[in-house]
């Protein structure tokens, strides 16, 4: 399987990539390619032009900026995994990155690619949601910041406008506990259901593969933040959520998994 | 588009269509058929090669993305005189292969893994090879082979 034909152009700076995107109707950005190329090989995506931003090395960094850690969009999963800065300030992000795909995938995939793809079944989008991160996007009209809670809009749909590039993710440092629960049956599989919980003052809980996009467990969060017990809050994990059914799990089984995993995640996040 | 890469130490320049996958470039245009295509969906790892020293699934990378890179395939593991790489020898000595289809990818993934973690535990080897499937299910001896190679390198 190989993709349909496309034109290929390499951008050497963010500004150059933005100007190429501005002049193309149907161009897609290519970073590590580990979300986009599989879709193109299945002909589920057939962009007329790929703008390869993979060599813009200025977008690959992990920097301590006081209250938060700034992660360049082209930082690879492997670099997140072994980062000393993340290890001491946002260990959950390193841990979640270490569970994405397998080592060879993590050598190529980038955090910006994964987050901009916005797959509800992927680990990193749900992680940035629970971490309450802020996405920094650059476009023809300048730079803007989008909170994670407003970033994911639907099935593979994000708040990024046409012509915008996700350049940085600002991740608040974790001062309390955290947990990431990934439930799958085989190594390297996608989560059947996953849960990220972060207790950073208030409690934030997000869900993987419980909908068409990464979701917050809002009822659980509200219960936790008003003093409910972990068991009572976890029982609300799937409240108002309509999970998909597939060959791995029925919708009911997913709801059940969500409350079990949310309970485990909250217990772990409360004990650390 | 013209691309140039160093494959197993030799510079190779070819004209490719942008949609050419790295694995097809290596197999069909350069003629190095040791790298296999298995699932073609970045799950099985049969197509694993090194790009700038790190394991990559070459079915999920475009040849144009590898322009300027240094590539190593299974053909580049043995010495020019034909002496097997310690990992290859360990696979041979520990029955680390059955049908052999996954073996080139296993060896390339294992060698990248050992570069990152030269003294792994058995559990770490199993995690390190998560992205490589053996349909003969010969995992036990594959893990044994990687541990043997790690020990041998440690002793040298």
XYZ file of C-alpha atoms in Angstrom:
428
model
C 0.000 0.000 0.000
C 1.277 3.410 -0.834
C -0.408 6.813 -0.762
C -1.957 8.533 -3.755
C 0.334 10.956 -5.534
C 1.100 14.271 -3.929
C 3.552 17.118 -4.273
C 6.206 17.298 -1.616
C 7.876 20.397 -0.307
C 10.202 20.839 2.628
C 9.861 23.902 4.847
C 12.951 25.109 6.640
C 11.189 27.496 9.022
C 7.753 28.009 10.562
C 7.336 31.207 8.541
C 8.059 29.343 5.313
C 5.597 26.584 6.205
C 2.889 29.160 6.972
C 3.431 30.892 3.644
C 3.274 27.600 1.728
C 0.056 26.617 3.540
C -1.469 30.008 2.744
C -1.099 29.357 -0.977
C -2.381 25.785 -1.034
C -5.957 24.635 -0.739
C -5.339 21.045 0.150
C -1.932 20.851 1.807
C -1.152 18.895 4.956
C 1.740 19.262 7.336
C 4.032 16.276 7.693
C 6.061 15.930 10.890
C 6.986 12.393 11.998
C 4.274 11.010 9.745
C 3.111 8.349 12.160
C -0.510 9.491 12.177
C -0.775 10.952 8.682
C 1.080 8.355 6.581
C -0.996 5.386 7.804
C -4.149 7.326 6.853
C -2.692 8.190 3.451
C -1.686 4.581 2.815
C -5.270 3.530 3.491
C -6.351 6.374 1.173
C -8.423 7.824 3.996
C -6.475 11.026 3.422
C -5.229 12.194 0.027
C -3.745 15.658 0.366
C -2.475 17.204 -2.858
C 0.619 18.545 -1.147
C 2.688 17.568 1.878
C 4.652 20.294 3.616
C 7.424 18.514 5.487
C 8.197 20.429 8.677
C 10.151 17.524 10.139
C 13.482 19.264 9.760
C 12.587 22.505 11.543
C 14.849 21.730 14.474
C 13.921 24.940 16.315
C 10.568 23.276 17.107
C 12.178 20.414 19.006
C 12.847 21.388 22.629
C 11.749 20.832 26.207
C 12.300 23.947 28.363
C 11.635 24.720 31.998
C 9.880 28.087 32.089
C 9.087 28.388 35.783
C 5.420 27.514 36.246
C 5.260 25.395 33.143
C 7.363 23.326 30.765
C 7.363 24.369 27.112
C 7.498 21.474 24.672
C 8.219 22.198 21.016
C 5.703 20.572 18.685
C 8.346 18.528 16.860
C 9.648 16.903 20.040
C 9.570 13.173 19.485
C 7.922 10.726 21.878
C 11.322 9.227 22.624
C 12.637 12.638 23.710
C 9.630 13.126 26.002
C 10.277 9.692 27.461
C 13.863 10.398 28.523
C 13.629 14.134 29.308
C 15.076 15.039 32.710
C 13.043 18.268 32.769
C 9.781 16.391 32.289
C 10.948 13.638 34.619
C 11.143 16.094 37.492
C 8.338 18.521 36.593
C 5.734 16.659 34.496
C 6.553 12.968 34.926
C 3.141 11.973 33.628
C 3.972 13.267 30.156
C 7.144 11.140 30.006
C 5.236 8.137 31.257
C 2.397 8.539 28.756
C 4.882 9.056 25.904
C 6.596 5.807 26.881
C 3.304 3.952 26.302
C 2.672 5.244 22.771
C 3.015 2.553 20.105
C 6.401 0.891 20.387
C 10.037 2.091 20.492
C 10.411 2.440 16.707
C 7.196 4.458 16.488
C 8.404 6.652 19.348
C 11.607 7.413 17.440
C 9.560 9.140 14.741
C 6.235 10.308 16.172
C 6.029 13.868 17.537
C 3.877 15.331 20.292
C 2.625 18.092 18.006
C 1.662 15.591 15.335
C -0.229 13.460 17.809
C -2.018 16.381 19.470
C -2.874 18.127 16.183
C -4.214 14.831 14.831
C -6.498 14.802 17.885
C -7.367 11.120 17.831
C -9.726 10.238 20.661
C -8.018 6.851 20.971
C -4.484 8.214 21.350
C -2.650 8.690 24.605
C -1.046 12.125 24.310
C -4.151 14.190 23.420
C -5.920 12.900 26.543
C -2.780 13.559 28.575
C -2.533 17.226 27.549
C -6.236 17.568 28.350
C -5.847 16.275 31.923
C -2.655 18.301 32.327
C -4.595 21.442 31.340
C -1.912 22.332 28.799
C -2.061 25.277 26.411
C -1.475 24.881 22.673
C 0.444 27.613 20.904
C -0.456 28.023 17.232
C 1.152 30.232 14.608
C -0.612 31.289 11.461
C -0.783 34.073 8.912
C -2.419 36.320 11.547
C 0.205 35.739 14.192
C 0.399 33.591 17.296
C -2.454 32.536 19.560
C -2.888 30.264 22.543
C -5.651 27.697 22.859
C -6.394 25.933 26.149
C -6.583 22.146 25.867
C -10.198 22.278 27.085
C -11.090 24.189 23.894
C -8.698 22.458 21.518
C -10.393 19.149 20.683
C -13.634 19.703 18.802
C -14.660 16.399 17.235
C -13.475 13.390 15.257
C -9.898 14.279 14.216
C -10.966 17.901 14.452
C -9.195 20.556 16.496
C -9.385 24.300 17.000
C -6.428 24.793 14.631
C -7.520 26.955 11.712
C -6.555 26.212 8.133
C -3.073 27.527 7.635
C -2.152 27.391 11.318
C 0.687 25.337 12.756
C 0.813 23.982 16.274
C 4.264 25.089 17.419
C 4.413 24.595 21.176
C 2.602 22.969 24.063
C 2.825 24.659 27.463
C 2.404 22.072 30.163
C 1.828 23.218 33.772
C 4.136 21.527 36.252
C 2.528 18.875 38.414
C 2.678 19.687 42.117
C 0.294 16.957 43.273
C -0.398 13.388 42.207
C -1.104 11.896 38.807
C -1.913 8.602 37.169
C -2.288 7.212 33.683
C -4.205 3.975 33.219
C -4.003 2.377 29.794
C -6.100 -0.729 29.371
C -5.306 -2.908 26.408
C -4.986 -6.597 25.770
C -1.780 -6.657 23.761
C 1.410 -4.646 23.899
C 1.552 -1.720 21.430
C -2.251 -1.694 20.948
C -4.335 1.426 21.306
C -6.053 1.765 24.657
C -9.446 0.074 24.740
C -10.055 2.693 27.396
C -7.473 4.950 29.018
C -7.681 7.423 31.870
C -5.429 10.320 32.816
C -5.880 11.906 36.239
C -4.004 14.912 37.561
C -4.452 16.431 41.015
C -2.905 19.858 40.731
C -4.976 21.828 43.207
C -8.209 20.747 41.546
C -8.668 17.321 39.976
C -8.748 16.820 36.212
C -9.632 13.511 34.604
C -9.621 12.709 30.901
C -10.680 9.636 28.987
C -9.110 7.829 26.026
C -11.225 6.034 23.438
C -14.536 6.874 25.106
C -15.699 9.057 22.225
C -14.758 10.546 18.890
C -12.267 12.840 20.607
C -10.378 12.959 23.897
C -12.915 13.750 26.620
C -12.936 15.130 30.137
C -14.831 13.112 32.760
C -16.653 16.256 33.843
C -19.075 14.625 36.274
C -16.216 12.850 38.035
C -14.204 16.073 38.208
C -17.147 18.022 39.652
C -17.744 15.334 42.266
C -14.073 15.198 43.255
C -13.792 18.952 43.441
C -16.822 19.149 45.723
C -15.481 16.578 48.137
C -17.100 13.307 47.024
C -15.315 10.023 47.742
C -13.185 8.468 45.025
C -15.647 5.573 44.646
C -18.619 7.892 44.228
C -16.759 10.142 41.806
C -15.466 7.207 39.761
C -18.971 5.800 39.383
C -19.778 8.945 37.369
C -16.876 8.456 34.934
C -19.055 7.826 31.869
C -21.878 10.180 32.834
C -23.134 11.940 29.720
C -20.667 10.066 27.526
C -21.642 7.832 24.645
C -18.655 5.552 24.002
C -18.127 3.684 20.732
C -18.548 -0.065 20.338
C -16.054 -2.081 18.297
C -14.644 -5.589 18.211
C -12.635 -4.971 21.378
C -15.412 -3.661 23.552
C -19.131 -2.892 23.620
C -20.245 0.546 24.750
C -21.388 -0.883 28.095
C -18.058 -2.584 28.654
C -16.297 0.708 27.919
C -18.498 2.507 30.483
C -17.641 -0.165 33.016
C -13.919 0.068 32.220
C -14.047 3.847 32.500
C -15.326 3.766 36.072
C -12.919 1.006 37.118
C -9.938 2.792 35.575
C -10.972 6.219 36.876
C -11.140 4.730 40.366
C -7.665 3.242 40.004
C -6.319 6.479 38.562
C -7.790 8.640 41.327
C -6.500 6.287 43.998
C -3.020 6.345 42.505
C -3.084 10.117 41.975
C -4.184 10.607 45.593
C -1.490 8.424 47.066
C 1.489 9.988 45.282
C 12.601 14.211 -6.641
C 16.217 13.262 -6.217
C 17.228 11.804 -2.858
C 20.612 10.817 -1.524
C 21.257 8.678 1.500
C 24.063 6.665 2.956
C 22.873 3.071 3.021
C 25.119 0.634 4.883
C 28.035 2.995 4.371
C 27.572 3.682 0.640
C 26.078 6.817 -0.805
C 22.997 6.118 -2.924
C 21.231 8.674 -5.124
C 17.976 7.929 -6.915
C 15.052 9.783 -8.381
C 11.859 8.939 -6.480
C 8.207 9.794 -6.515
C 7.416 11.607 -3.242
C 4.970 8.858 -2.275
C 7.653 6.162 -2.365
C 7.912 4.527 1.034
C 11.384 4.044 2.451
C 10.952 0.276 2.529
C 10.074 0.163 -1.175
C 12.990 2.431 -1.945
C 15.371 0.107 -0.088
C 13.954 -3.076 -1.587
C 12.931 -2.121 -5.100
C 15.191 0.759 -6.039
C 18.341 -0.094 -4.137
C 17.796 -3.853 -4.364
C 18.413 -4.668 -0.721
C 15.695 -7.227 -0.082
C 16.736 -8.306 3.409
C 14.271 -5.799 4.840
C 10.819 -7.361 4.655
C 7.347 -5.922 4.315
C 5.015 -7.577 6.776
C 1.820 -5.890 7.904
C 2.541 -2.619 6.070
C 0.713 -0.754 8.865
C 3.592 -0.031 11.307
C 2.482 -2.827 13.618
C 4.713 -5.821 12.922
C 8.219 -4.402 12.642
C 9.385 -6.690 9.784
C 10.501 -3.548 7.911
C 12.572 -2.112 10.781
C 15.773 -0.346 9.684
C 17.974 2.233 11.366
C 17.635 5.856 10.375
C 20.505 7.876 11.845
C 21.159 5.086 14.308
C 17.620 4.564 15.567
C 15.087 1.866 14.720
C 12.299 3.050 12.434
C 9.485 1.218 10.660
C 10.410 1.894 7.063
C 6.855 1.246 5.822
C 5.776 4.403 7.662
C 8.419 6.768 6.390
C 8.740 8.319 2.960
C 12.019 7.980 1.104
C 12.027 11.773 0.728
C 11.919 12.109 4.520
C 15.097 10.054 4.691
C 16.921 12.267 2.187
C 20.372 12.971 3.635
C 20.011 10.345 6.361
C 22.222 7.438 7.229
C 20.366 4.154 6.841
C 21.407 0.759 8.079
C 19.636 -2.410 7.005
C 20.206 -6.043 7.947
C 22.715 -6.295 5.069
C 24.880 -3.753 6.866
C 25.117 -5.669 10.131
C 27.747 -8.281 9.290
C 31.299 -7.059 8.719
C 32.408 -6.652 5.072
C 34.387 -9.877 5.432
C 31.148 -11.683 6.313
C 31.639 -12.016 10.035
C 28.232 -11.934 11.683
C 27.239 -9.142 14.024
C 27.090 -10.366 17.665
C 23.288 -10.135 17.548
C 23.092 -12.202 14.374
C 25.380 -14.790 15.912
C 23.317 -14.832 19.093
C 20.125 -15.414 17.082
C 21.834 -18.303 15.299
C 23.227 -19.858 18.475
C 20.049 -19.485 20.531
C 17.567 -20.583 17.870
C 16.217 -17.035 17.769
C 14.619 -17.637 14.391
C 12.199 -20.136 12.985
C 10.799 -19.137 9.593
C 13.065 -16.076 9.659
C 10.639 -13.565 8.230
C 10.637 -11.290 11.272
C 14.365 -11.762 11.912
C 15.835 -8.798 9.990
C 13.422 -6.458 11.766
C 14.023 -8.160 15.107
C 17.792 -7.802 14.756
C 17.551 -4.130 13.746
C 15.075 -3.309 16.539
C 17.179 -5.225 19.063
C 20.371 -3.482 18.052
C 18.739 -0.046 18.363
C 17.297 -1.109 21.723
C 20.691 -2.314 23.012
C 22.274 0.974 21.961
C 19.786 2.742 24.253
C 19.893 0.127 26.997
C 23.095 -1.970 26.832
C 22.392 -4.015 29.990
C 18.702 -4.808 29.897
C 16.703 -7.162 32.061
C 14.610 -9.837 30.373
C 11.486 -7.749 31.016
C 13.103 -4.712 29.384
C 14.012 -6.771 26.311
C 10.399 -7.888 26.009
C 9.198 -4.285 26.221
C 11.950 -3.136 23.868
C 10.735 -5.559 21.196
C 7.042 -4.738 21.613
C 6.853 -3.384 18.093
C 8.123 -6.559 16.435
C 5.877 -9.525 15.906
C 7.000 -13.110 15.336
C 4.193 -15.140 13.818
C 6.028 -18.374 14.664
C 5.679 -17.042 18.245
C 9.335 -17.739 18.854
C 9.632 -14.911 21.342
C 11.281 -16.893 24.100
C 14.410 -17.642 22.100
C 14.430 -14.198 20.519
C 14.594 -12.654 23.991
C 17.259 -15.186 24.945
C 19.274 -14.211 21.861
C 19.126 -10.500 22.678
C 20.171 -11.128 26.268
C 23.036 -13.339 25.055
C 24.220 -10.608 22.689
C 23.986 -8.018 25.470
C 26.075 -10.204 27.773
C 28.636 -10.904 25.092
C 29.032 -7.196 24.312
C 29.309 -6.468 28.031
C 32.134 -8.974 28.363
C 34.164 -7.575 25.487
